[in-house]
GROMACS .gro file of N, CA and C in nm:
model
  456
    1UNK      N    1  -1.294  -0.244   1.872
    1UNK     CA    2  -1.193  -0.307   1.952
    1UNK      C    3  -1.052  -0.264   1.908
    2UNK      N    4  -0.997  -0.286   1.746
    2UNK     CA    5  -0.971  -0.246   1.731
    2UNK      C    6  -0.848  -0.076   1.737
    3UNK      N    7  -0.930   0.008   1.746
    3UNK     CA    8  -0.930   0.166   1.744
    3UNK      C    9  -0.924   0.135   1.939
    4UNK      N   10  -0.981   0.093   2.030
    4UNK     CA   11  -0.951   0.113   2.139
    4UNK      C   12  -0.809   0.035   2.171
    5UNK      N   13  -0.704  -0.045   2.077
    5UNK     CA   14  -0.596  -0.083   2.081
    5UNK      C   15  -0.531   0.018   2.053
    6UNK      N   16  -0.524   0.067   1.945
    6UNK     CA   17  -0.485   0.191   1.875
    6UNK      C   18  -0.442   0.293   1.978
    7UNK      N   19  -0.574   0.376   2.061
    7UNK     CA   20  -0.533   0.433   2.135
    7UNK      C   21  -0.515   0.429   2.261
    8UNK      N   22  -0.454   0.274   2.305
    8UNK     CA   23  -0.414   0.283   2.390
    8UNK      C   24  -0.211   0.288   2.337
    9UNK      N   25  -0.184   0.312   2.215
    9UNK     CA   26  -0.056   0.282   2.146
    9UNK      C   27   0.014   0.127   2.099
   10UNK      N   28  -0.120   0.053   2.088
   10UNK     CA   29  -0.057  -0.084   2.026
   10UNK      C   30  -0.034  -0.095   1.911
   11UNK      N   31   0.111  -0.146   1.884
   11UNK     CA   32   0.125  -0.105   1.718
   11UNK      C   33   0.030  -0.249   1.640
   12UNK      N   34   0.001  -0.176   1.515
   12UNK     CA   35  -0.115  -0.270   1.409
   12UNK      C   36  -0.025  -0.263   1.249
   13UNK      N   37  -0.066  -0.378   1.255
   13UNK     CA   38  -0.003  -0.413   1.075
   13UNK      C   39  -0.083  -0.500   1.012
   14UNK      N   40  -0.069  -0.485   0.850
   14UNK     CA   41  -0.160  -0.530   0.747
   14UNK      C   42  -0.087  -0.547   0.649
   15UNK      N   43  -0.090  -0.670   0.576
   15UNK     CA   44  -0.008  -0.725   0.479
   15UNK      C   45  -0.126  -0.754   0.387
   16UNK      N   46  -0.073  -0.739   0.268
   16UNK     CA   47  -0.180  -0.778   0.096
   16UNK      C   48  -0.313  -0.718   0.154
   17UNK      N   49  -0.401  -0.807   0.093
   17UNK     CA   50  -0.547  -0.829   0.144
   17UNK      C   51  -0.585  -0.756   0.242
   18UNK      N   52  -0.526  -0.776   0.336
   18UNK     CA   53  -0.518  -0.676   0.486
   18UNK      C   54  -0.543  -0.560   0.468
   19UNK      N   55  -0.521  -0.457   0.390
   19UNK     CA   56  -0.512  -0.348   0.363
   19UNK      C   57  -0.603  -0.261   0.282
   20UNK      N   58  -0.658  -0.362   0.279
   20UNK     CA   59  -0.810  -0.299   0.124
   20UNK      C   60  -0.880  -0.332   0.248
   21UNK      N   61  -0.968  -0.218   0.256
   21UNK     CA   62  -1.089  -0.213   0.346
   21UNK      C   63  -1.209  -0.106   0.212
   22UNK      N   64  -1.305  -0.074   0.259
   22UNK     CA   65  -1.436  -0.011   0.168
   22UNK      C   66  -1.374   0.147   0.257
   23UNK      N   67  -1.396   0.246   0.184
   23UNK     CA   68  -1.367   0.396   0.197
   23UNK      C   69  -1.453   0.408   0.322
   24UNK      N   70  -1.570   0.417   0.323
   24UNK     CA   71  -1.673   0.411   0.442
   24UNK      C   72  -1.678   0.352   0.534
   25UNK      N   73  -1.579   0.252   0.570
   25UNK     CA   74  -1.616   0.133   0.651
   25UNK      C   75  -1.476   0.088   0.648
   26UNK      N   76  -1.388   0.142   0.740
   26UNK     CA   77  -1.224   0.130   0.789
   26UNK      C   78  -1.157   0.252   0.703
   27UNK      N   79  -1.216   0.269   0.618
   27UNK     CA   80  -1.056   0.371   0.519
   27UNK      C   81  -1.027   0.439   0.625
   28UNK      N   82  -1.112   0.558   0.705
   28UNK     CA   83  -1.065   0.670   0.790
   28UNK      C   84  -0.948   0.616   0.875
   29UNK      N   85  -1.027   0.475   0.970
   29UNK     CA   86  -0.946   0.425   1.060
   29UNK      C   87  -0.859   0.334   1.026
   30UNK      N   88  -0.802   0.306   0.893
   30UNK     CA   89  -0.687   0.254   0.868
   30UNK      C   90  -0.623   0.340   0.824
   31UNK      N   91  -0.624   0.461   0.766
   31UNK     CA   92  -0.551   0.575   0.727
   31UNK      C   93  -0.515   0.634   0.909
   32UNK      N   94  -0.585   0.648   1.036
   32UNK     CA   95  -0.548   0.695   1.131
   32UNK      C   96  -0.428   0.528   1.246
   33UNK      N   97  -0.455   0.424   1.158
   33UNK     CA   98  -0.378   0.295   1.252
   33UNK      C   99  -0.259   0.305   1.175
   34UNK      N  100  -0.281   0.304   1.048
   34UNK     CA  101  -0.136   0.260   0.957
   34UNK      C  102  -0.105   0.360   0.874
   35UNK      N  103  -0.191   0.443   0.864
   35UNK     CA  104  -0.131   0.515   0.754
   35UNK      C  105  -0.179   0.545   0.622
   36UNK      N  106  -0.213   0.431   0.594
   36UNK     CA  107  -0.299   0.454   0.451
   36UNK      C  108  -0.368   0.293   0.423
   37UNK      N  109  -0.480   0.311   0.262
   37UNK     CA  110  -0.552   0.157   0.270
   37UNK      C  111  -0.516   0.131   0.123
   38UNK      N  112  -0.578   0.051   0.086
   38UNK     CA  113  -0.598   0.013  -0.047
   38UNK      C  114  -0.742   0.034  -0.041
   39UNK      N  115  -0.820   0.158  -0.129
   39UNK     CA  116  -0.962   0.173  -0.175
   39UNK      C  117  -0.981   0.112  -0.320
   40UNK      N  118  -1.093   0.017  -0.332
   40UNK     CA  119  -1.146  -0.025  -0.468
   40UNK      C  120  -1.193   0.063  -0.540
   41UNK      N  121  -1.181   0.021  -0.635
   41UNK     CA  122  -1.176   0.151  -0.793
   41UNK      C  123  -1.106   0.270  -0.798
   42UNK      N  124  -1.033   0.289  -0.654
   42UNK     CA  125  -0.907   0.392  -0.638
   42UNK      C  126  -0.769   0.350  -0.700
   43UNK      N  127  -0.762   0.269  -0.626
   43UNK     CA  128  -0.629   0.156  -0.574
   43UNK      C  129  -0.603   0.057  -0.706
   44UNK      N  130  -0.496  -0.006  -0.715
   44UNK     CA  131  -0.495  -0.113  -0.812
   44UNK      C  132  -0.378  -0.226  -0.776
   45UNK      N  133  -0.458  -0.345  -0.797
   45UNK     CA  134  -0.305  -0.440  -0.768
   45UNK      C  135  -0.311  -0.564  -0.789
   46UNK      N  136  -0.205  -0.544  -0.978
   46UNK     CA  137  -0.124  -0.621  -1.039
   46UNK      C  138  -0.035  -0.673  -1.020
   47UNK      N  139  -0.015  -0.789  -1.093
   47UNK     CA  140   0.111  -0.879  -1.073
   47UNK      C  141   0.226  -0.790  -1.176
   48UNK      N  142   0.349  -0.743  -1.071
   48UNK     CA  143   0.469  -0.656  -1.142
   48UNK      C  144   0.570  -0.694  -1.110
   49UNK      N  145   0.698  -0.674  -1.123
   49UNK     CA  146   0.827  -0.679  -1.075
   49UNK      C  147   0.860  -0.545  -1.025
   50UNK      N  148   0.858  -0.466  -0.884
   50UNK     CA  149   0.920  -0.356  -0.911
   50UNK      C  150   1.058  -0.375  -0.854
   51UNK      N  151   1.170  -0.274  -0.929
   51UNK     CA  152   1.297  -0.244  -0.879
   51UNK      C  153   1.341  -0.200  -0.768
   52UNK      N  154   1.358  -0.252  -0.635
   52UNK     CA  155   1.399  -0.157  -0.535
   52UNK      C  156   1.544  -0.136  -0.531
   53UNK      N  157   1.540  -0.012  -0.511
   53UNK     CA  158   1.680   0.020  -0.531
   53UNK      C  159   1.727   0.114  -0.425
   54UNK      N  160   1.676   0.206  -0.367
   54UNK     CA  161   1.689   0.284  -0.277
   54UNK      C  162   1.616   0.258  -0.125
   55UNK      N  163   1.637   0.293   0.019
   55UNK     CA  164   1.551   0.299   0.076
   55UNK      C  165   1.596   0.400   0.191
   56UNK      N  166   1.513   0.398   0.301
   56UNK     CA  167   1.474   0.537   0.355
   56UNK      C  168   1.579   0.470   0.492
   57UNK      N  169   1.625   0.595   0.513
   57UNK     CA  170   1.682   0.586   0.701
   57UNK      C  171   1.617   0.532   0.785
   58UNK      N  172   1.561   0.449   0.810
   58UNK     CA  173   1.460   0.378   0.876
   58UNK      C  174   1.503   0.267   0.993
   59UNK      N  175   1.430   0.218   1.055
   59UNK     CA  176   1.465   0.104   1.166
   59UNK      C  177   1.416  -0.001   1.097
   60UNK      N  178   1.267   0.005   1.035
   60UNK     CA  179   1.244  -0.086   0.940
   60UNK      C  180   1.351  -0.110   0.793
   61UNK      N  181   1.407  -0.046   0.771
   61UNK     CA  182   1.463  -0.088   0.630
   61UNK      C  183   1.603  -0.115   0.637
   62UNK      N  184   1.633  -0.096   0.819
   62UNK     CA  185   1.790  -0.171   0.808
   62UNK      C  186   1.882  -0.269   0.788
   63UNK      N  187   1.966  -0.259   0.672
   63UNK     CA  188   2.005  -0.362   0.599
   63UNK      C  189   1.959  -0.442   0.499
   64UNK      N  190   1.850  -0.369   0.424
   64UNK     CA  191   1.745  -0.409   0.316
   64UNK      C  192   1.839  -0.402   0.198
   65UNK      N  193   1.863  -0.461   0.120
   65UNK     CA  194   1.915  -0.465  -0.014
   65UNK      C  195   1.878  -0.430  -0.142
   66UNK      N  196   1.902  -0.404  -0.236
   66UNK     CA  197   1.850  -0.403  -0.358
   66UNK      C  198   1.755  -0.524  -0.369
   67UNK      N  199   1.636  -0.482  -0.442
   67UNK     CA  200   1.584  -0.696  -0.481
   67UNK      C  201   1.475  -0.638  -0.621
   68UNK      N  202   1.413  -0.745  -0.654
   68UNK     CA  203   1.311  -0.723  -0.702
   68UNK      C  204   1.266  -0.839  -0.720
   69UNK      N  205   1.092  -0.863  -0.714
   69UNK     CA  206   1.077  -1.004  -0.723
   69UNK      C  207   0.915  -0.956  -0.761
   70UNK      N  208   0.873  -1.054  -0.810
   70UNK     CA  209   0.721  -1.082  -0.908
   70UNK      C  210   0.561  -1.131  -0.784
   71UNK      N  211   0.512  -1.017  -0.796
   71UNK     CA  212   0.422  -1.029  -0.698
   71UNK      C  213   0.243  -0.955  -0.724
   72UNK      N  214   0.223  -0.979  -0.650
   72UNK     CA  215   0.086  -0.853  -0.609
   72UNK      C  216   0.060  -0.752  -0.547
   73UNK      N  217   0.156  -0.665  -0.617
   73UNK     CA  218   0.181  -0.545  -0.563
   73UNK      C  219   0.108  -0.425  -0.553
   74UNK      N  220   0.002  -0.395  -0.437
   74UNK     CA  221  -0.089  -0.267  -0.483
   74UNK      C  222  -0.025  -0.180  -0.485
   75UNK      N  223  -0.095  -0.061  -0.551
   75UNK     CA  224  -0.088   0.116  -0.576
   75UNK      C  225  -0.181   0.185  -0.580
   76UNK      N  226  -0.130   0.303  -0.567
   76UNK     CA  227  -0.227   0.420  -0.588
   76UNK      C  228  -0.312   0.430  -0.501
   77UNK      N  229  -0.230   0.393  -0.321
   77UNK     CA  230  -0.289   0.364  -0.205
   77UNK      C  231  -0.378   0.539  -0.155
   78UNK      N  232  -0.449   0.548  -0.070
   78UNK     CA  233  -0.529   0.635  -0.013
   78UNK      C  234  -0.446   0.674   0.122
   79UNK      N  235  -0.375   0.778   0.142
   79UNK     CA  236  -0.331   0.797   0.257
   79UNK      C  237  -0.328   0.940   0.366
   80UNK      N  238  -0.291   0.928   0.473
   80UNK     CA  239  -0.355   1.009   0.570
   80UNK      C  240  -0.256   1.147   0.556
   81UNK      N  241  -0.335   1.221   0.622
   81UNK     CA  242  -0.232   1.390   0.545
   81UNK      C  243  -0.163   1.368   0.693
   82UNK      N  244  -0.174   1.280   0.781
   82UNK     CA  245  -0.057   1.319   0.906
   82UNK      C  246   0.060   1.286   0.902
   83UNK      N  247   0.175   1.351   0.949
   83UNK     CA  248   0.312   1.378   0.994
   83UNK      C  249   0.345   1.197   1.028
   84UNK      N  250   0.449   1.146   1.035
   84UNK     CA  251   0.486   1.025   1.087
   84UNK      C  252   0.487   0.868   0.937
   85UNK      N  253   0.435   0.916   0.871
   85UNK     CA  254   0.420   0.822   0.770
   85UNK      C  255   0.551   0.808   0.675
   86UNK      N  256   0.585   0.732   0.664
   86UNK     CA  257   0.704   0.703   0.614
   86UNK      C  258   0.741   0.551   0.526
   87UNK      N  259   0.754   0.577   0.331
   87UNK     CA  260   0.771   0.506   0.278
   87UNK      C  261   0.882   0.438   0.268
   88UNK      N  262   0.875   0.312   0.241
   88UNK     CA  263   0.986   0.195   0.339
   88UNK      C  264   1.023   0.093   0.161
   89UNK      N  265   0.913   0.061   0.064
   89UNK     CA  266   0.930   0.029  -0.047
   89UNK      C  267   0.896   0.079  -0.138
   90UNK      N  268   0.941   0.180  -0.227
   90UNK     CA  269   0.835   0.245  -0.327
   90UNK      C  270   0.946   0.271  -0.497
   91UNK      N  271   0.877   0.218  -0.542
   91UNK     CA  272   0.894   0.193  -0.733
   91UNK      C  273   0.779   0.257  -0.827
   92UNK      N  274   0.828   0.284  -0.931
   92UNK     CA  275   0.752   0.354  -1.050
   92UNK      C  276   0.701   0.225  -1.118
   93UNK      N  277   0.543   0.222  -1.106
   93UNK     CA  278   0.502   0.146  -1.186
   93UNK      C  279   0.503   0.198  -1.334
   94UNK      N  280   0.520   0.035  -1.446
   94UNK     CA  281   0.488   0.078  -1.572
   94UNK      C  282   0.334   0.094  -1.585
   95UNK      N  283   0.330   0.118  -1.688
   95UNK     CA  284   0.217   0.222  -1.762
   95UNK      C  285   0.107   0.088  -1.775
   96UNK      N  286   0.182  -0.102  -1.824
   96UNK     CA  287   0.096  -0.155  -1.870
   96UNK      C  288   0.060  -0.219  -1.696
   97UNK      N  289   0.132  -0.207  -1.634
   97UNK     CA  290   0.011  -0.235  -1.463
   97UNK      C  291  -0.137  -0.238  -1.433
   98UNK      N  292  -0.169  -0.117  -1.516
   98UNK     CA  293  -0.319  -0.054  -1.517
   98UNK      C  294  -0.405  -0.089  -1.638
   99UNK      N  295  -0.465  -0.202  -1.588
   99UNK     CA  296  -0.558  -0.301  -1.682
   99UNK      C  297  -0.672  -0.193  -1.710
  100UNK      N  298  -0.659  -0.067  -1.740
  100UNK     CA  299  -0.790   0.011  -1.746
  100UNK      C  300  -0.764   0.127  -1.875
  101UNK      N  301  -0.850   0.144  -1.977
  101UNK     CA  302  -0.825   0.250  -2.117
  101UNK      C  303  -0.910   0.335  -2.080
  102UNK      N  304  -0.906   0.438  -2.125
  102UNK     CA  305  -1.001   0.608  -2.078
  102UNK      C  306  -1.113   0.522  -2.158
  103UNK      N  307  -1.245   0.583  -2.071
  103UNK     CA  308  -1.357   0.559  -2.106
  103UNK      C  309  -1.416   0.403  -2.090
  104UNK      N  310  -1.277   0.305  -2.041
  104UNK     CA  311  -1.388   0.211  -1.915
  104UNK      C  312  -1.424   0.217  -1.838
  105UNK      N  313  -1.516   0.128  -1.788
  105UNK     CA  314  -1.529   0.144  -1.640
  105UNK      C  315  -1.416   0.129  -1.527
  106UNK      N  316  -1.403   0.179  -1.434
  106UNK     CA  317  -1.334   0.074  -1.345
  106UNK      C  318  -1.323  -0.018  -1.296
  107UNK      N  319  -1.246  -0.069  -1.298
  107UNK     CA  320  -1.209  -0.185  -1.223
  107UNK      C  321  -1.162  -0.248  -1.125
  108UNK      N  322  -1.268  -0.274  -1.024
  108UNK     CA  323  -1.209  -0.269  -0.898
  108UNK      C  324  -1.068  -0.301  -0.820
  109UNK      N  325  -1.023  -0.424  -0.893
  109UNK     CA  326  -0.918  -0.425  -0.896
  109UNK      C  327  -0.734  -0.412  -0.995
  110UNK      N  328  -0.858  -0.417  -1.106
  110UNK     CA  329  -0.737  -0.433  -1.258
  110UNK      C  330  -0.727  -0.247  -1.284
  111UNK      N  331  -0.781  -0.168  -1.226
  111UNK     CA  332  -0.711  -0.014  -1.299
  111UNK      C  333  -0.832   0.082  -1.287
  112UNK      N  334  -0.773   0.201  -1.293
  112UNK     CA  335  -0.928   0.305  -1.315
  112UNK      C  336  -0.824   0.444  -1.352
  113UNK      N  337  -0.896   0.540  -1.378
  113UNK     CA  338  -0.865   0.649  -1.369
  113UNK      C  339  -0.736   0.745  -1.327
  114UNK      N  340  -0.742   0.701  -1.262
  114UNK     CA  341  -0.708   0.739  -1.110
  114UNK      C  342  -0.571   0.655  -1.106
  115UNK      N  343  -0.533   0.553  -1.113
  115UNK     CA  344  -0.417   0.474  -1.128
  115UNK      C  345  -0.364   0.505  -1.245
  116UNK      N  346  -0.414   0.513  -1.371
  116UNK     CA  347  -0.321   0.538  -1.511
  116UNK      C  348  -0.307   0.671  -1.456
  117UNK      N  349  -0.347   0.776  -1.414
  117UNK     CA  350  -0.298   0.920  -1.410
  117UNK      C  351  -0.177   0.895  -1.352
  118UNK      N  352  -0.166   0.833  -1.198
  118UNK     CA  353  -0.059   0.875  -1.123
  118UNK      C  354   0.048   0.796  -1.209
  119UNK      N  355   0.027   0.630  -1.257
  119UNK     CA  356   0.111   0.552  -1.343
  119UNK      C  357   0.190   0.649  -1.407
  120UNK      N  358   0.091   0.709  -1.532
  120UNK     CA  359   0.170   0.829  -1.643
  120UNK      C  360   0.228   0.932  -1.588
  121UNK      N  361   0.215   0.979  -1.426
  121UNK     CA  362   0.287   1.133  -1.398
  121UNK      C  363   0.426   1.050  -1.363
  122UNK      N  364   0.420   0.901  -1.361
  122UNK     CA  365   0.537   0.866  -1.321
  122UNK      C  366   0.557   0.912  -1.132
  123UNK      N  367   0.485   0.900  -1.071
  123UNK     CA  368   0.480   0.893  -0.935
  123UNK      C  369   0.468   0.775  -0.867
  124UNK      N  370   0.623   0.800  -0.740
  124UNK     CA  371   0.670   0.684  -0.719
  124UNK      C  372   0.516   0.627  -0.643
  125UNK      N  373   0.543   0.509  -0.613
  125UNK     CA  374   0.435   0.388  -0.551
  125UNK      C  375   0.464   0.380  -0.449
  126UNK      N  376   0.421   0.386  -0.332
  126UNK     CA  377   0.485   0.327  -0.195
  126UNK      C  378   0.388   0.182  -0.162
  127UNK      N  379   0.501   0.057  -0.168
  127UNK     CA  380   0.444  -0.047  -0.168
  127UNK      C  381   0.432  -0.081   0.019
  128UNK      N  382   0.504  -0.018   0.052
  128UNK     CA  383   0.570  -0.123   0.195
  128UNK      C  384   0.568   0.057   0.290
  129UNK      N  385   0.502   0.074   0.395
  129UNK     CA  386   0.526   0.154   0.478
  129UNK      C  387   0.526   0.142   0.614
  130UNK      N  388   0.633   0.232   0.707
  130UNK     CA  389   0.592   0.230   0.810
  130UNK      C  390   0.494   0.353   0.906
  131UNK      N  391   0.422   0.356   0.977
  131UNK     CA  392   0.365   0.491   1.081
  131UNK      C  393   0.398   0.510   1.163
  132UNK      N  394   0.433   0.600   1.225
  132UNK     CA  395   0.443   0.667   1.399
  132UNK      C  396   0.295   0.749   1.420
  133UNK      N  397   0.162   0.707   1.499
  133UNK     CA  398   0.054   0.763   1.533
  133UNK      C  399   0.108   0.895   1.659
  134UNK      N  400   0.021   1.001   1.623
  134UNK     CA  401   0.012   1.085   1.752
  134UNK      C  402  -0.013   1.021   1.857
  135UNK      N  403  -0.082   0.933   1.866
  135UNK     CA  404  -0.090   0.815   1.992
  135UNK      C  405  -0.007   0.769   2.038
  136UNK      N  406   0.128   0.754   1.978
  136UNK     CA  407   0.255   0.718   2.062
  136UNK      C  408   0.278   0.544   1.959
  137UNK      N  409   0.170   0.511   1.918
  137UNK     CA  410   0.175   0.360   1.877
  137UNK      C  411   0.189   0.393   1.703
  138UNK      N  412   0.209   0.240   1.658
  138UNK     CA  413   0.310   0.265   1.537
  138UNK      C  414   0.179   0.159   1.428
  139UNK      N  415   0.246   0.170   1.325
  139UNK     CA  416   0.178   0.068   1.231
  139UNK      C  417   0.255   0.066   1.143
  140UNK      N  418   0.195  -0.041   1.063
  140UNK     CA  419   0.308  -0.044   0.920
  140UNK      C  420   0.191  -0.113   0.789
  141UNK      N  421   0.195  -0.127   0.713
  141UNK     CA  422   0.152  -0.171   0.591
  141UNK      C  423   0.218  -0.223   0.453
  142UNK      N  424   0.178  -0.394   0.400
  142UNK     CA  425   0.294  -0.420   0.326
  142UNK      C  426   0.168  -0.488   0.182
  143UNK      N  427   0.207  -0.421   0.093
  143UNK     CA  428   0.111  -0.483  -0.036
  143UNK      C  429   0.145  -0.605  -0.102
  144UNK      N  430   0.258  -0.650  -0.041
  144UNK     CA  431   0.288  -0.766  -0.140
  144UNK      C  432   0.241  -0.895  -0.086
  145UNK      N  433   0.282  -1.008  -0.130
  145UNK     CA  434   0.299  -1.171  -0.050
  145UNK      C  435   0.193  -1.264  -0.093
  146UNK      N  436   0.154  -1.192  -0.215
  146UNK     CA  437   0.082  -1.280  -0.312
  146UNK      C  438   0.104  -1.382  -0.355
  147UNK      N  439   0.279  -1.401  -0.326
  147UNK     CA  440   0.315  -1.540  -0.405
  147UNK      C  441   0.390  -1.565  -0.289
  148UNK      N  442   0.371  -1.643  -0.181
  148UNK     CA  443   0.470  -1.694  -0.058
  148UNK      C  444   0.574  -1.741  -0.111
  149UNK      N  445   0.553  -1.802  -0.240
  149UNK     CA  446   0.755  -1.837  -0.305
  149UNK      C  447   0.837  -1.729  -0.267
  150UNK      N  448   0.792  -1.625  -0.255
  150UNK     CA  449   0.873  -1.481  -0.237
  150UNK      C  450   0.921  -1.525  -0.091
  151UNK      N  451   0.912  -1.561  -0.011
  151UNK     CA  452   0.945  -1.583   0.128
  151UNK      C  453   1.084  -1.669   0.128
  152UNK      N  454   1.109  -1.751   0.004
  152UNK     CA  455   1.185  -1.841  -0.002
  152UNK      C  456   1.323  -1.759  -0.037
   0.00000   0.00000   0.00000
């Protein structure tokens, strides 16, 4: 149902939770609605403060301010190699984010591999994005709102 919204150009959005789907079962088609997902044992998302400080020319980010505030912020999202994707919140996580040491297992949600690498190359995070689909329709995706105090 879904994907037949999609292409008819209805824009779709996913906040926190929203956004973690299983690799097999939505990743493709949330990487083709929004842009990108949160994959388990890929992905990771701790409670952080990140700094925003900069943001992009955007329609979404007009008049956005500096902030930073304490949340559940995923990373180390899975995203689509198409044209139109465009990061709207993105910060350098620290190193201790990633609840995971070489040679544990992963953790589906506290860290893996894969998150301390990008953590340590120091590659920014895109928390908050927006999409433009070849379909003409848009999406967006937001990792935070773990703590609705943040709304206040």
């Amino acid at each position: 149902m879904i994907d037949e919204w999609a292409k008819k150009g209805v824009g779709i959005g996913c906040m926190h939770y929203g956004v973690e789907v299983e690799a097999n079962k939505g990743g493709q088609e949330f990487k083709r609605w929004i842009g990108g997902y949160y994959e388990t044992n890929y992905s990771c998302n701790p409670m952080w403060s990140p700094d925003y400080q900069s943001f992009p020319d955007h329609p979404v980010a007009r008049g956005v301010k500096p902030f930073s505030n304490r949340d559940e912020w995923y990373f180390n999202m899975r995203w689509t190699e198409q044209k139109g994707v465009t990061p709207i919140l993105s910060a350098i996580a620290p190193v201790e984010t990633v609840h995971f040491k070489e040679g544990d297992k992963p953790n589906a949600h506290g860290g893996n591999a894969d998150a301390l690498k990008a953590v340590k190359a120091g590659e920014p995070q895109h928390l908050a994005w927006a999409s433009e689909r070849p379909d003409g329709g848009r999406g967006f995706g937001f990792t935070g709102m773990h703590n609705f105090a943040n709304l206040m």
